[in-house]
C-alpha cells in the first residue's frame, strides 16, 4: 500500500483569493477565486478545454445572512493523498485513492462566520464540499438553499430524468441541455408517486457529452445528514444550479457545526470508459465503520416476486389487491404460501442460489397502496397461510437463506417505531438480509423520499441493521452516493427504474441499461433484477402487451454490465427450467470481483465489460447494445497470458431482436487465450454474455 | 349494577329533520335540526334557559365537498343507558354512566355520503360527535377543518388561556368573552415554546359563568387519532367555533371509515360543584383496554427535581446547562448522582414514599434545549456519575420504586425509534413507571404538540408501556380527555401550568389552583407537584425574587383539591425535615379514593373538597382560596354517622399570607363526628388541609 501526504500551506494573503489545483495526471485543472463581492467561485478544465465556466458557490442560511458573499480567504492549504484500500465487496479487489486537495478557509467579513471549501481533484474528476468548522457564531443552523452553480461550457447532449423529489424511476431522456423540459416527458410511465417541483429541474447523476467529445458527469458523494441535490437547469444558458430537496416546512437541512455538505462532483474524460471505471465517489466516502465485516457476503437469489409482477399471483392473501377494499377482479392465488416457499427453496438448493426473497408474506397487503396510511404493516405478522417457522426451518435445512421483505408503503414513522421488533423477528428466524421498500407518499407527512429526514432514515436502518449483522437492499430509497463504502452492509439499492417496470408499464427502452451505469450506478450497486427469460408478458395472459425490452441474451449480459454484489435471478423457476442451457450462465456467474475491465462504452449506445472473479481465475464478460444491432471485436488481452480458458458464449440468435424474436439465443463453447479476439454480434436490443473458465492442465 | 337500554326508532321521515333529547333529570334539553341548506344544527338549554343558541355543525374534507350542508336525515334513534363501572384508580370507587342518546343518520343528498351525529345527554351536560360509517363513497379522507359552533347565549365571564398549539402552560385570564384577546396576554411568562395562531383563539376546556349564574364548560372527550380542538372566539358575537390543530401540511386529521371525531362536550349547571363532580368525560371514553390492571397502583413520590428548578443543582453533569455549549455560569453540582440518589432513597424509605423520580440521569442534558435537534437523548446511557445498577439495586433493597425519566426535548422521531430499547432498559433495572417530557419544538418538524400526529404518539407510548406493564406520567403533552379510562396505566399528565413555574418565572397567581379543577382537571389527573414548603426562592439565592404564590398550608390542601393518583412531594428532603409536623400531612394523605364530596366551589375563588380513602374509613379535606382571605364553615356530614374521628387540621397561621408570610401555619387536633361543623379561616392565597382518622373504640 502506497501512502503519502504532502502539505503546502500558503500564507501570503495577496495570493489567497485565487488558487489553482490540478489532478495527479495534470489533465484536470480547478481554479478557485473570490469575486469583488466576496462570492467564491470556481472553474474546471480538462486538457485545457473548459468544462465548468466560472460558477458561483455558497449557501443560504435561515434567519442569517447568506453564506454566498462577503468572504475573504484567510488560509489555504494544498496536499496530496495517494493510498489504497480494499472494499468488502466490489468491482475490484483494491481501490487506489489518489488526489490533490485544495482547502480554502473563508471568513465572512461582516459576520465573522467561517466556512471552508475543500476541493479534491482526482484523475477522474473533481469533488468539493462546504465545511463549517465549530465556531462561536455558528452552532445550530438551517440550510434554506444551496447556490452551487455548474455553468457548462456548451449545449451538451444530456441523459436526464425529471428532478422528482420522490422518484427516480424514470426512463432517460436524451436531449441537448437546452431541450430539457419536464412538461415534454410522458408521465404515463407506471410511476405511482411523483413530485416534480419545477419544469427544468433534473436529477443527478447527470451524464452529458459535449460536441467535442468530452464525457461530463455532475453528481455528489457521501450524502449523509443532508438532502439529495437535484439540478435546476436554465435551458437558455446551459447552466445548472443545486436544487436541494426540502422538508415539510420548506427547509433543506438542519446542521450543527462542525458540519459539512456532501461532495459535489464533476467527472470528466474524453474516454467514456473512464467514467464507468471511476472510483472517486467511493473514495470521497469514509472508510468502513464496521470492524468485523466477515458476515457481509455477496449473494445470488431468487424470489417469490416476479410471479406477482407478472400477474400469476398476488402479494395479498385475499388475492384482490384492491386498495378500496372492494373486490373488483377475479382473485388470484397468494404467492407467499408455505407450500410455494418450499418449492422455491427446493429450486434454490438444486441450482445453488444462496438466497430466497419472499414478498407478500405479512399482513397488510390487502390495503397498502396509495392511501397515505400510517399503520399498514407491522413487519412481524405473517398471513395465516405462511408459516414462518416452518419455512425458515426448511430453508435452513436446505442451506438457503431467506431474505426478509419490509415494505413500508412510505410510512417511515411506522417502520422506525417497529424496526427493533422487525429485526428481532428476523434474528429469531435466521434472516440475515432485508429488502426494504418505500412505495408511496412519505409519513411523516410532508417529507419527500429525497429529503434530509429520509436520507437520515435510510442510514438509520442500515446502522441498526449493522448492529444486528443484517444486510440491507433498499428499494424506492434515495439513490446511493458511495455511502456503502462506510456501511458495507448496505449491499444494494434499487433507486432507479428497475426491470419490474417491464412487467406492467411501458417499460424500459432498450437504451435504458446502456445509460444506468453512467448515472445511477456511479453511486453504488443496483438491484436491477435481471434474468427474465420469458420476455413477453402475454405468456401469462394473452391480452397483455407488456414485455421486457431486451433479448434473453442481453438479460444474461446484465449480470456483468450492471454491477451488484446482490444479484437476482428474477424470473420464475418454471421459466428457467424451460431454458436450462441459458440458465447455466446465471448459475455460473459470480457477484464479487478481483478486477474489472471496461472494454467499450458509449452512454445510450453500448457497454462491454469483463470482470475477474475475486480469488479465482475465471472471468465473465457482458456486452449490451441499445435498440440497434451491433458488431464488435473484443480482444481478450485481459486474460492471464499463457493460460487457456473455456469460453461459453451466450449470444443472440441470428434472427433475434428485442421486439419480434427476443428469446432466440445461441450458446457456443470455444477455447481462448489472452491473444484471442472475439467477434460479438448483438441483436437490436441484444447482448452477449461469456464465461471464461480456466482449463487446468 | 343497574343496566338498561331502551331504543325507540322513529321512522317518520317528516319528523326526522328536527329532534329533541333530554337529560335523565330533564334539566338539559338538546334540539337537533337541519336547516334549509341542509346544514345540521343544535341548541342546548338548561332549566329552560338557553345555553347554546342555534349552532351549525359539520366538517370540511380535503378534495371533497364539505360535510357541512346538503344533508337530509334518513334515520334517527333514541336510547337510554344507565350502568356503572369501577375505575382502576379514581376519585370515586364506582361511576354511574347515565345518559339519553339521540343518533341521527345523515345523508348528503348530492354525494350520497353518510355521516351520523350522536348526542349523549347526561345530567352534567351534553356530548356529541360526528361518526363516519364504512361506506363505498368514503374510505380514506382528510379532515381539513371542523365547523362545530358553540353560539353562547350571553357575554359570559370566561377563564381562558391562549389557543396555543404547543403549550397550555399559561396562567388563566378571567374576562368577558368579548374581552378575549391574546395580544393583551403578557408573554413574559416562562413558556419556552409558543405557537399561537390567532388573536382570539382560546383553549378548551373553556370554563364560563353567565350573568344569571350558569356555569358552562366547553371541552371534548376521547381525543384519539384526531387533533386537539381549540376554540376560535368571535368577541363581537360571543360565539365559539372549533379550531383544530393542523399537521405540517396544514391538514387536520387523516381518517379511514369507520371513524368518528372525539366528543364535543358542553357541561352546564347552576351549581359550580357539579362541574367538578362530573364524570361524563370519563363516561364518554371506552372501558379499559387492559385486562389485568393489578400492576397499576397509585403512588406518592419524591424526586431529584425541585433542587434543579431551585438552582441548587443541574440536570446536566457538566453543571452549565448552556445550550450554546459555552460556559456562561459558574457550574453547579449535578443532581442525579449515585450518592444523591441513595440519599433520596433513604428519605423515601424513612417517610414511606413509594417512588423516587430522578431527572438528569442520562446523557444529553448538556445541549438539549431549544435547538430543534433530533438526536439529543438516547434514554439508556447514564452519566458516568450515575450508576443505574447500583441505584436500582439500592432502591429495590429499600422498597422504593425508581421512576424513569424520558425527556424527549420534543424530538419524538428519536423517542419512537428508541422506545423499545428505552423500555427494555427500564425493565432490566426494575423501573415500573416513566415520566416523559416534551419540552421544545416537535420533530417531525412542522408538527405541533396538539396535532393528530402527537395525539397518536402519546397514546402509542401508553400502549407500548401497557404491553410492558409500565405506568406513564407525561409532561408537556396534549391535555387529557378521559382516555385514562381506556388506558388506566396513563396515570397522570402535566399538560397545564404546574407548580414548577413558581420556581423560575412570574409563577402561578393565587387564583390558579382554583381554576385548574374547572379546566385542565376535567380531562384527567394532573401531576401538579404540590408540597413546596420553602415558598420563597431567596432561600437558595438571596438575589432571587421568585416564589410559590400560596401559603404552605395551601400546598397541603392541593393534595386534595388537585386530584391525581400520582402525587409528588415536590420539595427537597432538607425542607421537609425543617417542618416535620406539616410534612406529616403529606405522609398521611392518600391518593386513591372511595368517594369524593365537592363541598364548595367557585371558579377563580375557592374550592373545598373532601375525599374518603378507598377501602378505609379515613377522610381528607382540602380547602383553598385565591388571593383573598376566606372564612367558611364546613359541615362534616360526609363522615360516617356515629363514628368518631381524630381530625388533624393544618391551617394558615393567623398572620399568614402568600406574599409576606407564606410559611406560617398552625396544626390543631380535635375529635369530630358527622355532626361537627368546622370553621375554616384561609389566609390570602391560603388553604386548609385536614386528615380525619377514625378513632377505634
PDB file of N, CA and C in Angstrom, chain A residues 620-683:
ATOM      1  N   UNK A 620     -15.761 -13.199 -16.580  1.00  0.00           N
ATOM      2  CA  UNK A 620     -17.080 -13.111 -17.205  1.00  0.00           C
ATOM      3  C   UNK A 620     -17.145 -11.822 -18.008  1.00  0.00           C
ATOM      4  N   UNK A 621     -17.837 -11.904 -19.114  1.00  0.00           N
ATOM      5  CA  UNK A 621     -17.956 -10.727 -19.964  1.00  0.00           C
ATOM      6  C   UNK A 621     -19.419 -10.482 -20.291  1.00  0.00           C
ATOM      7  N   UNK A 622     -19.801  -9.223 -20.265  1.00  0.00           N
ATOM      8  CA  UNK A 622     -21.136  -8.847 -20.697  1.00  0.00           C
ATOM      9  C   UNK A 622     -21.028  -7.715 -21.705  1.00  0.00           C
ATOM     10  N   UNK A 623     -21.793  -7.856 -22.777  1.00  0.00           N
ATOM     11  CA  UNK A 623     -21.829  -6.801 -23.795  1.00  0.00           C
ATOM     12  C   UNK A 623     -23.296  -6.528 -24.106  1.00  0.00           C
ATOM     13  N   UNK A 624     -23.651  -5.278 -24.109  1.00  0.00           N
ATOM     14  CA  UNK A 624     -25.049  -4.941 -24.419  1.00  0.00           C
ATOM     15  C   UNK A 624     -25.087  -3.810 -25.437  1.00  0.00           C
ATOM     16  N   UNK A 625     -26.179  -3.761 -26.131  1.00  0.00           N
ATOM     17  CA  UNK A 625     -26.389  -2.663 -27.066  1.00  0.00           C
ATOM     18  C   UNK A 625     -27.778  -2.073 -26.825  1.00  0.00           C
ATOM     19  N   UNK A 626     -28.028  -0.965 -27.469  1.00  0.00           N
ATOM     20  CA  UNK A 626     -29.334  -0.317 -27.343  1.00  0.00           C
ATOM     21  C   UNK A 626     -30.300  -0.905 -28.378  1.00  0.00           C
ATOM     22  N   UNK A 627     -31.131  -0.123 -28.993  1.00  0.00           N
ATOM     23  CA  UNK A 627     -32.120  -0.639 -29.936  1.00  0.00           C
ATOM     24  C   UNK A 627     -31.486  -1.000 -31.284  1.00  0.00           C
ATOM     25  N   UNK A 628     -30.194  -0.711 -31.428  1.00  0.00           N
ATOM     26  CA  UNK A 628     -29.503  -1.003 -32.673  1.00  0.00           C
ATOM     27  C   UNK A 628     -28.689  -2.284 -32.569  1.00  0.00           C
ATOM     28  N   UNK A 629     -28.614  -3.005 -33.674  1.00  0.00           N
ATOM     29  CA  UNK A 629     -27.703  -4.149 -33.707  1.00  0.00           C
ATOM     30  C   UNK A 629     -26.280  -3.627 -33.625  1.00  0.00           C
ATOM     31  N   UNK A 630     -25.403  -4.496 -33.231  1.00  0.00           N
ATOM     32  CA  UNK A 630     -24.027  -4.041 -33.066  1.00  0.00           C
ATOM     33  C   UNK A 630     -23.083  -5.211 -33.291  1.00  0.00           C
ATOM     34  N   UNK A 631     -22.051  -4.961 -34.031  1.00  0.00           N
ATOM     35  CA  UNK A 631     -21.000  -5.942 -34.229  1.00  0.00           C
ATOM     36  C   UNK A 631     -19.696  -5.337 -33.752  1.00  0.00           C
ATOM     37  N   UNK A 632     -18.978  -6.097 -32.972  1.00  0.00           N
ATOM     38  CA  UNK A 632     -17.726  -5.557 -32.436  1.00  0.00           C
ATOM     39  C   UNK A 632     -16.753  -6.698 -32.245  1.00  0.00           C
ATOM     40  N   UNK A 633     -15.494  -6.380 -32.210  1.00  0.00           N
ATOM     41  CA  UNK A 633     -14.474  -7.392 -31.944  1.00  0.00           C
ATOM     42  C   UNK A 633     -13.765  -7.027 -30.648  1.00  0.00           C
ATOM     43  N   UNK A 634     -13.744  -7.987 -29.768  1.00  0.00           N
ATOM     44  CA  UNK A 634     -13.197  -7.748 -28.444  1.00  0.00           C
ATOM     45  C   UNK A 634     -11.914  -8.542 -28.285  1.00  0.00           C
ATOM     46  N   UNK A 635     -10.879  -7.842 -27.856  1.00  0.00           N
ATOM     47  CA  UNK A 635      -9.625  -8.528 -27.547  1.00  0.00           C
ATOM     48  C   UNK A 635      -9.700  -9.082 -26.141  1.00  0.00           C
ATOM     49  N   UNK A 636      -9.264 -10.332 -26.001  1.00  0.00           N
ATOM     50  CA  UNK A 636      -9.314 -10.952 -24.671  1.00  0.00           C
ATOM     51  C   UNK A 636      -8.001 -10.771 -23.928  1.00  0.00           C
ATOM     52  N   UNK A 637      -7.309  -9.674 -24.215  1.00  0.00           N
ATOM     53  CA  UNK A 637      -5.981  -9.496 -23.611  1.00  0.00           C
ATOM     54  C   UNK A 637      -6.031  -9.286 -22.103  1.00  0.00           C
ATOM     55  N   UNK A 638      -7.240  -9.183 -21.536  1.00  0.00           N
ATOM     56  CA  UNK A 638      -7.340  -9.109 -20.075  1.00  0.00           C
ATOM     57  C   UNK A 638      -7.074 -10.457 -19.423  1.00  0.00           C
ATOM     58  N   UNK A 639      -7.226 -11.556 -20.191  1.00  0.00           N
ATOM     59  CA  UNK A 639      -6.981 -12.882 -19.616  1.00  0.00           C
ATOM     60  C   UNK A 639      -5.507 -13.045 -19.277  1.00  0.00           C
ATOM     61  N   UNK A 640      -5.260 -13.939 -18.339  1.00  0.00           N
ATOM     62  CA  UNK A 640      -3.869 -14.159 -17.926  1.00  0.00           C
ATOM     63  C   UNK A 640      -3.067 -14.737 -19.096  1.00  0.00           C
ATOM     64  N   UNK A 641      -1.993 -14.088 -19.483  1.00  0.00           N
ATOM     65  CA  UNK A 641      -1.216 -14.567 -20.630  1.00  0.00           C
ATOM     66  C   UNK A 641      -0.734 -15.994 -20.401  1.00  0.00           C
ATOM     67  N   UNK A 642      -0.827 -16.783 -21.446  1.00  0.00           N
ATOM     68  CA  UNK A 642      -0.337 -18.159 -21.383  1.00  0.00           C
ATOM     69  C   UNK A 642      -1.347 -19.145 -20.835  1.00  0.00           C
ATOM     70  N   UNK A 643      -2.446 -18.633 -20.296  1.00  0.00           N
ATOM     71  CA  UNK A 643      -3.449 -19.524 -19.721  1.00  0.00           C
ATOM     72  C   UNK A 643      -4.546 -19.806 -20.757  1.00  0.00           C
ATOM     73  N   UNK A 644      -5.070 -21.020 -20.726  1.00  0.00           N
ATOM     74  CA  UNK A 644      -6.175 -21.368 -21.613  1.00  0.00           C
ATOM     75  C   UNK A 644      -7.492 -21.339 -20.847  1.00  0.00           C
ATOM     76  N   UNK A 645      -8.500 -20.892 -21.519  1.00  0.00           N
ATOM     77  CA  UNK A 645      -9.832 -20.801 -20.892  1.00  0.00           C
ATOM     78  C   UNK A 645     -10.861 -21.435 -21.815  1.00  0.00           C
ATOM     79  N   UNK A 646     -11.876 -22.035 -21.197  1.00  0.00           N
ATOM     80  CA  UNK A 646     -13.039 -22.453 -21.964  1.00  0.00           C
ATOM     81  C   UNK A 646     -14.054 -21.325 -21.910  1.00  0.00           C
ATOM     82  N   UNK A 647     -14.306 -20.732 -23.061  1.00  0.00           N
ATOM     83  CA  UNK A 647     -15.294 -19.651 -23.134  1.00  0.00           C
ATOM     84  C   UNK A 647     -16.631 -20.236 -23.545  1.00  0.00           C
ATOM     85  N   UNK A 648     -17.679 -19.979 -22.754  1.00  0.00           N
ATOM     86  CA  UNK A 648     -19.043 -20.336 -23.152  1.00  0.00           C
ATOM     87  C   UNK A 648     -19.746 -19.019 -23.504  1.00  0.00           C
ATOM     88  N   UNK A 649     -20.134 -18.928 -24.755  1.00  0.00           N
ATOM     89  CA  UNK A 649     -20.649 -17.673 -25.281  1.00  0.00           C
ATOM     90  C   UNK A 649     -22.155 -17.782 -25.452  1.00  0.00           C
ATOM     91  N   UNK A 650     -22.877 -16.924 -24.751  1.00  0.00           N
ATOM     92  CA  UNK A 650     -24.339 -16.880 -24.810  1.00  0.00           C
ATOM     93  C   UNK A 650     -24.699 -15.659 -25.639  1.00  0.00           C
ATOM     94  N   UNK A 651     -25.156 -15.886 -26.856  1.00  0.00           N
ATOM     95  CA  UNK A 651     -25.364 -14.743 -27.746  1.00  0.00           C
ATOM     96  C   UNK A 651     -26.750 -14.790 -28.374  1.00  0.00           C
ATOM     97  N   UNK A 652     -27.134 -13.657 -28.931  1.00  0.00           N
ATOM     98  CA  UNK A 652     -28.434 -13.581 -29.583  1.00  0.00           C
ATOM     99  C   UNK A 652     -28.467 -14.534 -30.777  1.00  0.00           C
ATOM    100  N   UNK A 653     -29.639 -15.131 -31.003  1.00  0.00           N
ATOM    101  CA  UNK A 653     -29.825 -15.924 -32.210  1.00  0.00           C
ATOM    102  C   UNK A 653     -29.733 -15.031 -33.447  1.00  0.00           C
ATOM    103  N   UNK A 654     -29.522 -15.649 -34.560  1.00  0.00           N
ATOM    104  CA  UNK A 654     -29.284 -14.869 -35.784  1.00  0.00           C
ATOM    105  C   UNK A 654     -30.468 -13.986 -36.151  1.00  0.00           C
ATOM    106  N   UNK A 655     -31.665 -14.435 -35.813  1.00  0.00           N
ATOM    107  CA  UNK A 655     -32.863 -13.641 -36.146  1.00  0.00           C
ATOM    108  C   UNK A 655     -33.433 -12.945 -34.916  1.00  0.00           C
ATOM    109  N   UNK A 656     -32.650 -12.929 -33.882  1.00  0.00           N
ATOM    110  CA  UNK A 656     -33.178 -12.340 -32.648  1.00  0.00           C
ATOM    111  C   UNK A 656     -33.303 -10.821 -32.761  1.00  0.00           C
ATOM    112  N   UNK A 657     -34.303 -10.285 -32.156  1.00  0.00           N
ATOM    113  CA  UNK A 657     -34.325  -8.858 -31.812  1.00  0.00           C
ATOM    114  C   UNK A 657     -35.289  -8.695 -30.664  1.00  0.00           C
ATOM    115  N   UNK A 658     -35.125  -7.614 -29.915  1.00  0.00           N
ATOM    116  CA  UNK A 658     -35.852  -7.474 -28.647  1.00  0.00           C
ATOM    117  C   UNK A 658     -37.358  -7.483 -28.828  1.00  0.00           C
ATOM    118  N   UNK A 659     -37.820  -7.031 -30.002  1.00  0.00           N
ATOM    119  CA  UNK A 659     -39.251  -6.839 -30.144  1.00  0.00           C
ATOM    120  C   UNK A 659     -39.940  -8.076 -30.723  1.00  0.00           C
ATOM    121  N   UNK A 660     -39.350  -8.595 -31.795  1.00  0.00           N
ATOM    122  CA  UNK A 660     -40.059  -9.646 -32.525  1.00  0.00           C
ATOM    123  C   UNK A 660     -39.586 -11.057 -32.205  1.00  0.00           C
ATOM    124  N   UNK A 661     -38.381 -11.171 -31.726  1.00  0.00           N
ATOM    125  CA  UNK A 661     -37.844 -12.516 -31.505  1.00  0.00           C
ATOM    126  C   UNK A 661     -36.858 -12.491 -30.347  1.00  0.00           C
ATOM    127  N   UNK A 662     -37.322 -12.094 -29.174  1.00  0.00           N
ATOM    128  CA  UNK A 662     -36.368 -11.780 -28.100  1.00  0.00           C
ATOM    129  C   UNK A 662     -35.732 -12.988 -27.439  1.00  0.00           C
ATOM    130  N   UNK A 663     -36.375 -14.150 -27.502  1.00  0.00           N
ATOM    131  CA  UNK A 663     -35.845 -15.274 -26.727  1.00  0.00           C
ATOM    132  C   UNK A 663     -34.782 -16.052 -27.511  1.00  0.00           C
ATOM    133  N   UNK A 664     -34.712 -15.838 -28.790  1.00  0.00           N
ATOM    134  CA  UNK A 664     -33.763 -16.594 -29.624  1.00  0.00           C
ATOM    135  C   UNK A 664     -32.324 -16.364 -29.164  1.00  0.00           C
ATOM    136  N   UNK A 665     -31.633 -17.482 -28.853  1.00  0.00           N
ATOM    137  CA  UNK A 665     -30.244 -17.355 -28.422  1.00  0.00           C
ATOM    138  C   UNK A 665     -29.462 -18.558 -28.893  1.00  0.00           C
ATOM    139  N   UNK A 666     -28.141 -18.379 -28.911  1.00  0.00           N
ATOM    140  CA  UNK A 666     -27.238 -19.479 -29.260  1.00  0.00           C
ATOM    141  C   UNK A 666     -26.170 -19.563 -28.194  1.00  0.00           C
ATOM    142  N   UNK A 667     -25.719 -20.772 -27.939  1.00  0.00           N
ATOM    143  CA  UNK A 667     -24.636 -20.963 -26.977  1.00  0.00           C
ATOM    144  C   UNK A 667     -23.532 -21.726 -27.677  1.00  0.00           C
ATOM    145  N   UNK A 668     -22.348 -21.159 -27.652  1.00  0.00           N
ATOM    146  CA  UNK A 668     -21.239 -21.919 -28.224  1.00  0.00           C
ATOM    147  C   UNK A 668     -20.063 -21.884 -27.270  1.00  0.00           C
ATOM    148  N   UNK A 669     -19.256 -22.895 -27.374  1.00  0.00           N
ATOM    149  CA  UNK A 669     -18.117 -23.042 -26.476  1.00  0.00           C
ATOM    150  C   UNK A 669     -16.843 -23.057 -27.285  1.00  0.00           C
ATOM    151  N   UNK A 670     -15.839 -22.308 -26.865  1.00  0.00           N
ATOM    152  CA  UNK A 670     -14.556 -22.383 -27.567  1.00  0.00           C
ATOM    153  C   UNK A 670     -13.421 -22.123 -26.595  1.00  0.00           C
ATOM    154  N   UNK A 671     -12.256 -22.614 -26.958  1.00  0.00           N
ATOM    155  CA  UNK A 671     -11.078 -22.418 -26.128  1.00  0.00           C
ATOM    156  C   UNK A 671     -10.436 -21.101 -26.533  1.00  0.00           C
ATOM    157  N   UNK A 672     -10.043 -20.304 -25.554  1.00  0.00           N
ATOM    158  CA  UNK A 672      -9.470 -18.989 -25.860  1.00  0.00           C
ATOM    159  C   UNK A 672      -8.265 -18.739 -24.980  1.00  0.00           C
ATOM    160  N   UNK A 673      -7.467 -17.745 -25.394  1.00  0.00           N
ATOM    161  CA  UNK A 673      -6.340 -17.260 -24.583  1.00  0.00           C
ATOM    162  C   UNK A 673      -6.370 -15.731 -24.616  1.00  0.00           C
ATOM    163  N   UNK A 674      -5.380 -15.148 -23.979  1.00  0.00           N
ATOM    164  CA  UNK A 674      -5.327 -13.691 -23.943  1.00  0.00           C
ATOM    165  C   UNK A 674      -5.068 -13.093 -25.325  1.00  0.00           C
ATOM    166  N   UNK A 675      -4.685 -13.951 -26.261  1.00  0.00           N
ATOM    167  CA  UNK A 675      -4.424 -13.440 -27.607  1.00  0.00           C
ATOM    168  C   UNK A 675      -5.645 -13.523 -28.508  1.00  0.00           C
ATOM    169  N   UNK A 676      -6.691 -14.166 -28.024  1.00  0.00           N
ATOM    170  CA  UNK A 676      -7.890 -14.339 -28.846  1.00  0.00           C
ATOM    171  C   UNK A 676      -8.613 -13.020 -29.035  1.00  0.00           C
ATOM    172  N   UNK A 677      -9.137 -12.827 -30.208  1.00  0.00           N
ATOM    173  CA  UNK A 677     -10.083 -11.731 -30.446  1.00  0.00           C
ATOM    174  C   UNK A 677     -11.409 -12.362 -30.808  1.00  0.00           C
ATOM    175  N   UNK A 678     -12.463 -11.890 -30.120  1.00  0.00           N
ATOM    176  CA  UNK A 678     -13.793 -12.466 -30.333  1.00  0.00           C
ATOM    177  C   UNK A 678     -14.666 -11.450 -31.049  1.00  0.00           C
ATOM    178  N   UNK A 679     -15.305 -11.938 -32.084  1.00  0.00           N
ATOM    179  CA  UNK A 679     -16.280 -11.086 -32.766  1.00  0.00           C
ATOM    180  C   UNK A 679     -17.643 -11.288 -32.092  1.00  0.00           C
ATOM    181  N   UNK A 680     -18.223 -10.204 -31.645  1.00  0.00           N
ATOM    182  CA  UNK A 680     -19.531 -10.283 -30.991  1.00  0.00           C
ATOM    183  C   UNK A 680     -20.564  -9.643 -31.907  1.00  0.00           C
ATOM    184  N   UNK A 681     -21.680 -10.355 -32.080  1.00  0.00           N
ATOM    185  CA  UNK A 681     -22.769  -9.804 -32.884  1.00  0.00           C
ATOM    186  C   UNK A 681     -23.989  -9.688 -31.987  1.00  0.00           C
ATOM    187  N   UNK A 682     -24.400  -8.458 -31.725  1.00  0.00           N
ATOM    188  CA  UNK A 682     -25.514  -8.209 -30.807  1.00  0.00           C
ATOM    189  C   UNK A 682     -26.736  -7.807 -31.622  1.00  0.00           C
ATOM    190  N   UNK A 683     -27.850  -8.452 -31.320  1.00  0.00           N
ATOM    191  CA  UNK A 683     -29.108  -8.113 -31.995  1.00  0.00           C
ATOM    192  C   UNK A 683     -29.596  -6.743 -31.537  1.00  0.00           C
TER     193      UNK A 683
END
